[in-house]
Short mmCIF file of C-alpha atoms in Angstrom, two decimals:
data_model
loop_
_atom_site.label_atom_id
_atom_site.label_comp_id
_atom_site.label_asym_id
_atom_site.label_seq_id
_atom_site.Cartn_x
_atom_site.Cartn_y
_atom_site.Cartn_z
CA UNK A 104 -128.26 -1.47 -15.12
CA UNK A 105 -128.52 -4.76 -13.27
CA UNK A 106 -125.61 -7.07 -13.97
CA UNK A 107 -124.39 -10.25 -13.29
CA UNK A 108 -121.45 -10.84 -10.35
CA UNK A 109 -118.91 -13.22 -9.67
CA UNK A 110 -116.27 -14.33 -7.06
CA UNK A 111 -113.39 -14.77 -6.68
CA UNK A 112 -112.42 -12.94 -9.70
CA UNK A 113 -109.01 -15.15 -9.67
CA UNK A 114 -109.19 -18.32 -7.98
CA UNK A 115 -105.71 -20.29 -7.23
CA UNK A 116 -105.73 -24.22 -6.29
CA UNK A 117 -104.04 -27.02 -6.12
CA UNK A 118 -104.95 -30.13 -7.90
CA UNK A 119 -107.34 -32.35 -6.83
CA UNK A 120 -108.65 -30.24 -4.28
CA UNK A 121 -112.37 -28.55 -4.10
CA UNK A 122 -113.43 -25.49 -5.77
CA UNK A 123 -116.61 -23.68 -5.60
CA UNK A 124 -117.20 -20.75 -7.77
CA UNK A 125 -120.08 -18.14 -7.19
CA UNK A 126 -122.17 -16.45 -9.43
CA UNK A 127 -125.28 -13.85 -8.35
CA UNK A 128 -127.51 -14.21 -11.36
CA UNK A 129 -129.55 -10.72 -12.63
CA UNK A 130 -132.33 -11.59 -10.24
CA UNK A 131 -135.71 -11.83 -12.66
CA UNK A 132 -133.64 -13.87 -14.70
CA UNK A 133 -135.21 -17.60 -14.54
CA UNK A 134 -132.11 -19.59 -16.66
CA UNK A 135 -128.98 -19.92 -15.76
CA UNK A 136 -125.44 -20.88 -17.41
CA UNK A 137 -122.02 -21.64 -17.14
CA UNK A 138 -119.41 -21.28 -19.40
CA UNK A 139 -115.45 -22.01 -19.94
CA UNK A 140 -112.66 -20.23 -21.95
CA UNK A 141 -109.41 -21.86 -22.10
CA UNK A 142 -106.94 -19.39 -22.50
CA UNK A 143 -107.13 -18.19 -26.18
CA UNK A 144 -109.80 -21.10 -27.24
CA UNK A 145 -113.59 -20.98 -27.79
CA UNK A 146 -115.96 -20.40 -24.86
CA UNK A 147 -117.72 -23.95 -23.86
CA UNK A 148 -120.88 -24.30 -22.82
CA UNK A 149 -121.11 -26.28 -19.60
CA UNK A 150 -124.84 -26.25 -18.23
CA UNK A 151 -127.74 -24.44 -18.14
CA UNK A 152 -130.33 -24.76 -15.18
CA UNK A 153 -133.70 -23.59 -14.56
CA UNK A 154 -136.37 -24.26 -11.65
CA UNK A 155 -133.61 -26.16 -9.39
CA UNK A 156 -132.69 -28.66 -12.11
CA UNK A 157 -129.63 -28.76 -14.50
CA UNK A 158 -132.23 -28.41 -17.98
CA UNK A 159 -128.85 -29.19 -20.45
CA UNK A 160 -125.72 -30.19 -20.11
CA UNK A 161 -121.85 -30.28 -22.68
CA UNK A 162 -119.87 -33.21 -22.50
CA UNK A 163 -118.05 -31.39 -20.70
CA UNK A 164 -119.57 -31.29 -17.50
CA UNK A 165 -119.20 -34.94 -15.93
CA UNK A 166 -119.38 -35.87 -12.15
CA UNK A 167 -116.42 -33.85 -11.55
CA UNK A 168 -118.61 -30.78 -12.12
CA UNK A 169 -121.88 -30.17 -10.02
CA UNK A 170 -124.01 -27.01 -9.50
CA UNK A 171 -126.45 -25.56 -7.31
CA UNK A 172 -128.65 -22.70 -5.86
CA UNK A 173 -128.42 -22.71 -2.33
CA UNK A 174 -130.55 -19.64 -1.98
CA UNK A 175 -132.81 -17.77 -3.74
CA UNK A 176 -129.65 -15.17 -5.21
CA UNK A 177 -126.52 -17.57 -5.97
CA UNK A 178 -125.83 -19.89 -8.19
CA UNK A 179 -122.66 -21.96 -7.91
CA UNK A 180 -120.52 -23.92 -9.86
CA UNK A 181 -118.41 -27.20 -7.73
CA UNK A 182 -115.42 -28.97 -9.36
CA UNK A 183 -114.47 -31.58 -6.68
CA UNK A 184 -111.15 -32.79 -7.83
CA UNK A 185 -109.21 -29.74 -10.11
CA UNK A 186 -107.35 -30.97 -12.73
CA UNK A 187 -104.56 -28.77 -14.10
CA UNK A 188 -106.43 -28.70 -17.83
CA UNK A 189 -109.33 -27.42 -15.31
CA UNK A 190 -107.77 -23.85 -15.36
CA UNK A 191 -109.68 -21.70 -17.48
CA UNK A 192 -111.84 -18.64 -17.33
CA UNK A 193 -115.13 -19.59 -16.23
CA UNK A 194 -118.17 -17.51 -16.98
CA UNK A 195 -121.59 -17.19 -15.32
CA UNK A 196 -124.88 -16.21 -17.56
CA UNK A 197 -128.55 -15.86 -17.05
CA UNK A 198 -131.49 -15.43 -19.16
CA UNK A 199 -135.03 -14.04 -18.54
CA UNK A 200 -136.30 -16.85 -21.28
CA UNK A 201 -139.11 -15.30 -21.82
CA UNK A 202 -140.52 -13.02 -24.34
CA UNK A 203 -138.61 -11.76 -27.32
CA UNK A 204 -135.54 -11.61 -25.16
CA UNK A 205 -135.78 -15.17 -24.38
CA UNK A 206 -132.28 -16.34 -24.79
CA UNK A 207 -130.39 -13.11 -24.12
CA UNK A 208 -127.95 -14.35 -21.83
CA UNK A 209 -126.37 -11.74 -19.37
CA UNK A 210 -123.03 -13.35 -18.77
CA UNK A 211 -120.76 -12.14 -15.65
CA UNK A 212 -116.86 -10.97 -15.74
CA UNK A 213 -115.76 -14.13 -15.41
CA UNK A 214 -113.74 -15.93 -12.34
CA UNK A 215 -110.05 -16.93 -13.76
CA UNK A 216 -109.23 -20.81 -11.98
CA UNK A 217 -105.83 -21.49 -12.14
CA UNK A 218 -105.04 -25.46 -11.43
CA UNK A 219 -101.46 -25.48 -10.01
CA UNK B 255 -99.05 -30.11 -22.46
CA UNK B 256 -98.90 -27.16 -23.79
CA UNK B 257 -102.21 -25.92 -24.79
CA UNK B 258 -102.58 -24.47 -28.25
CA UNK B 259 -104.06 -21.33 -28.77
CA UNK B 260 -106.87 -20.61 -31.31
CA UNK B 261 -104.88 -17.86 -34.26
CA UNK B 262 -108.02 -15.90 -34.67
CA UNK B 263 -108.83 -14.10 -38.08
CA UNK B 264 -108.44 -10.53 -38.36
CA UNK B 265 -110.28 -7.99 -39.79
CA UNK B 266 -109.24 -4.49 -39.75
CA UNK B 267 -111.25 -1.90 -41.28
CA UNK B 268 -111.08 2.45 -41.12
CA UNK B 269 -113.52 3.94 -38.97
CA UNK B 270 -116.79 5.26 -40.40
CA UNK B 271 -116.59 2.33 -42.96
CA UNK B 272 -118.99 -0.91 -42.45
CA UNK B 273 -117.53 -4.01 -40.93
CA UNK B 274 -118.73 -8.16 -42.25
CA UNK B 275 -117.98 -10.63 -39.89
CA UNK B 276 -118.62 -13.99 -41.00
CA UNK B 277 -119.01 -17.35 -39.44
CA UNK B 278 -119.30 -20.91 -40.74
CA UNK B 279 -121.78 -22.95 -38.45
CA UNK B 280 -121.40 -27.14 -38.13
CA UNK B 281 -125.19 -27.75 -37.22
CA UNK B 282 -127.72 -27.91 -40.17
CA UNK B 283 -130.23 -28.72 -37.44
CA UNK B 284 -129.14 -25.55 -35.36
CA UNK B 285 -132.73 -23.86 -34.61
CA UNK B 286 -130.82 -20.74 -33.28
CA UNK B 287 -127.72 -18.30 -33.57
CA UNK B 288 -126.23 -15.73 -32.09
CA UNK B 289 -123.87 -12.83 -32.18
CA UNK B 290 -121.50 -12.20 -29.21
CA UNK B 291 -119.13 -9.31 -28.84
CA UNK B 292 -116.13 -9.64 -26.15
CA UNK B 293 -113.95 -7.30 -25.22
CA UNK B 294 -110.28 -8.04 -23.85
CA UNK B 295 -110.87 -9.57 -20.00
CA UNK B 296 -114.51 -9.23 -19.73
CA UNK B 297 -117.35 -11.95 -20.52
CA UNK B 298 -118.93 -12.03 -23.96
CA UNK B 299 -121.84 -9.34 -24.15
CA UNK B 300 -124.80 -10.46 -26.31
CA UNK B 301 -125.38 -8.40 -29.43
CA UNK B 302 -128.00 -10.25 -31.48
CA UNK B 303 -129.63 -13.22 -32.26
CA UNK B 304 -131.48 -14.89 -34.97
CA UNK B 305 -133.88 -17.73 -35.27
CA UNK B 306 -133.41 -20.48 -37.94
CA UNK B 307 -136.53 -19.63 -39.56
CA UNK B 308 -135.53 -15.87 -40.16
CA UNK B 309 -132.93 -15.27 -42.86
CA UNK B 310 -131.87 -11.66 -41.98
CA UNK B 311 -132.52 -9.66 -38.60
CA UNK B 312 -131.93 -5.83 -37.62
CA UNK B 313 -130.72 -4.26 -34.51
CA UNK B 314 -129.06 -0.88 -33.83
CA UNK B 315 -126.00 -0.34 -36.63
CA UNK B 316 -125.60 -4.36 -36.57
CA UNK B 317 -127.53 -6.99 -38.79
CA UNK B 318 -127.80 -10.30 -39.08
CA UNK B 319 -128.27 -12.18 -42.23
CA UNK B 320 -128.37 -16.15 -42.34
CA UNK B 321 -127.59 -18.81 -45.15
CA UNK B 322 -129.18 -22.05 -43.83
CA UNK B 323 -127.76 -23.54 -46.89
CA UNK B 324 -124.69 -22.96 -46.87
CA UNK B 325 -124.56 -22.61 -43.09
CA UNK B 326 -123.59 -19.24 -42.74
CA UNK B 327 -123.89 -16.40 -40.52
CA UNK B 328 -122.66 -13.10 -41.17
CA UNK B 329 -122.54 -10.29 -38.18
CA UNK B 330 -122.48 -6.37 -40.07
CA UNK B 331 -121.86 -3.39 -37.99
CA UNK B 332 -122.52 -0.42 -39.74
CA UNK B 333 -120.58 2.68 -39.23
CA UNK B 334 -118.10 1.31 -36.98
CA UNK B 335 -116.68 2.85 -34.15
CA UNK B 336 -113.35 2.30 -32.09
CA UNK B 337 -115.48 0.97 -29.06
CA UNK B 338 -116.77 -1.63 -31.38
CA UNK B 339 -112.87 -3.17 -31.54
CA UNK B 340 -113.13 -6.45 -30.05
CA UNK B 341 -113.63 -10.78 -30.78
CA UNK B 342 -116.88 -11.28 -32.26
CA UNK B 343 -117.73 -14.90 -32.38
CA UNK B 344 -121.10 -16.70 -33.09
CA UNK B 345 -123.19 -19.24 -31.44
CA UNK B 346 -125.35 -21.83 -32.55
CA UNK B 347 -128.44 -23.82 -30.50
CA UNK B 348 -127.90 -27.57 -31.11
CA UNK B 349 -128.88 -30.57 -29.70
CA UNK B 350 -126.42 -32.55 -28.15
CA UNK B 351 -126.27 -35.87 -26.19
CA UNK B 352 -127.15 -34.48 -23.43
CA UNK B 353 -130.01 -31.76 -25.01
CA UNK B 354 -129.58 -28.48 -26.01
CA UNK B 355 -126.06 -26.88 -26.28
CA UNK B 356 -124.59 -23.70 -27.35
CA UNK B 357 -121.79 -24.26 -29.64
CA UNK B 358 -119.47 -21.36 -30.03
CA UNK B 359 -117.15 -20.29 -33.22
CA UNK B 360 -113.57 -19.33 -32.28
CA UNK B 361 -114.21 -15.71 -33.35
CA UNK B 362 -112.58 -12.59 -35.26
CA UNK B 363 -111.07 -9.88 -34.19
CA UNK B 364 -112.28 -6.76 -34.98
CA UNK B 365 -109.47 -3.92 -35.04
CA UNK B 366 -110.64 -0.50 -35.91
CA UNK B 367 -108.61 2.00 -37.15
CA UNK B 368 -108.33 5.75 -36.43
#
């Protein structure tokens, strides 16, 4: 069964530096997400993106936060300057949004950022 | 600071019996819900989902029934098994400042018991 993949699984950093986390999408999926869990608080919506363009965005994500598809399998999420309340679990989704399925999301195992 | 954890609900029930999880949503204008089942260190796995203009929705073992006026979603899981011991926790579709968000509930934990 295809699935969605993501690296690192554990990410450490120091703050204010660069992060980049990667996410390979279930690839006929057209829509796709990014999530946060603070440990042992809600999961957050962050942004959803579809044909190269972010389609929503949470408060959440300001200019700190950026994504992208460099090619035609990854999808990435960048935080440019960590913050410790940055550390979180972050999670990776994607959607087929079409169809009866449209907004089954797929979501990945998660990459855990710790902010040191 | 310390960051405050969320003390989820609990609800323990025998195996074999059926299982209600409920959830109060914030969003009258919420056009769409849905049911998410997560297991301990892996990502929430979609179970089902209902539209706002559907007041009760079937899947295998699980239903959904929604109260649009009294903003309530309930998850049921018929017959359930140990594998089915995990956080439940809805989500509702709303529009936010910056379009359409998913807004999720802090969850319950499901604990089955032998």
């Amino acid at each position: 069964e295809p699935e969605v993949t993501q690296t690192p699984s554990h990410q450490v950093t120091q703050m204010g530096q660069e992060v980049i986390l990667r996410c390979v999408p279930i690839s006929n999926h057209l829509y796709f997400y990014w999530y946060r869990q603070i440990l042992g608080q809600k999961v957050e919506f962050l942004v959803s993106f579809y044909n190269n363009e972010i389609s929503e965005k949470s408060e959440i994500f300001d200019d700190q936060f950026s994504v992208e598809r460099p090619d035609g399998s990854n999808f990435t999420l960048k935080i440019r300057s960590t913050k410790l309340e940055d550390s979180a679990m972050y999670f990776c989704a994607s959607s087929e949004r079409t169809g009866h399925r449209a907004y089954e999301q797929y979501f990945g195992p998660g990459t855990r950022l710790t902010v040191t | 600071g310390e960051s405050v954890g969320l003390h989820l609900p609990t609800l323990s029930v025998q195996e074999g019996d059926n299982s209600i999880i409920n959830c109060a949503y914030s969003n009258s204008a919420s056009d769409y819900f849905i049911w998410y089942k997560q297991e301990s260190g892996k990502g929430p796995q979609f179970i089902i989902d209902i539209r706002s203009n559907m007041d009760k929705r079937q899947g295998q073992r699980v239903t959904v029934l929604l109260n649009k006026t009294v903003k309530h979603l309930s998850l049921q899981i018929a017959a359930t098994q140990p594998g089915d011991s995990a956080v439940y926790f809805c989500a509702e579709r709303m529009k936010g400042d910056y379009g359409q968000n998913f807004v999720f509930g802090p969850g319950t934990r499901l604990s089955v018991l032998p």
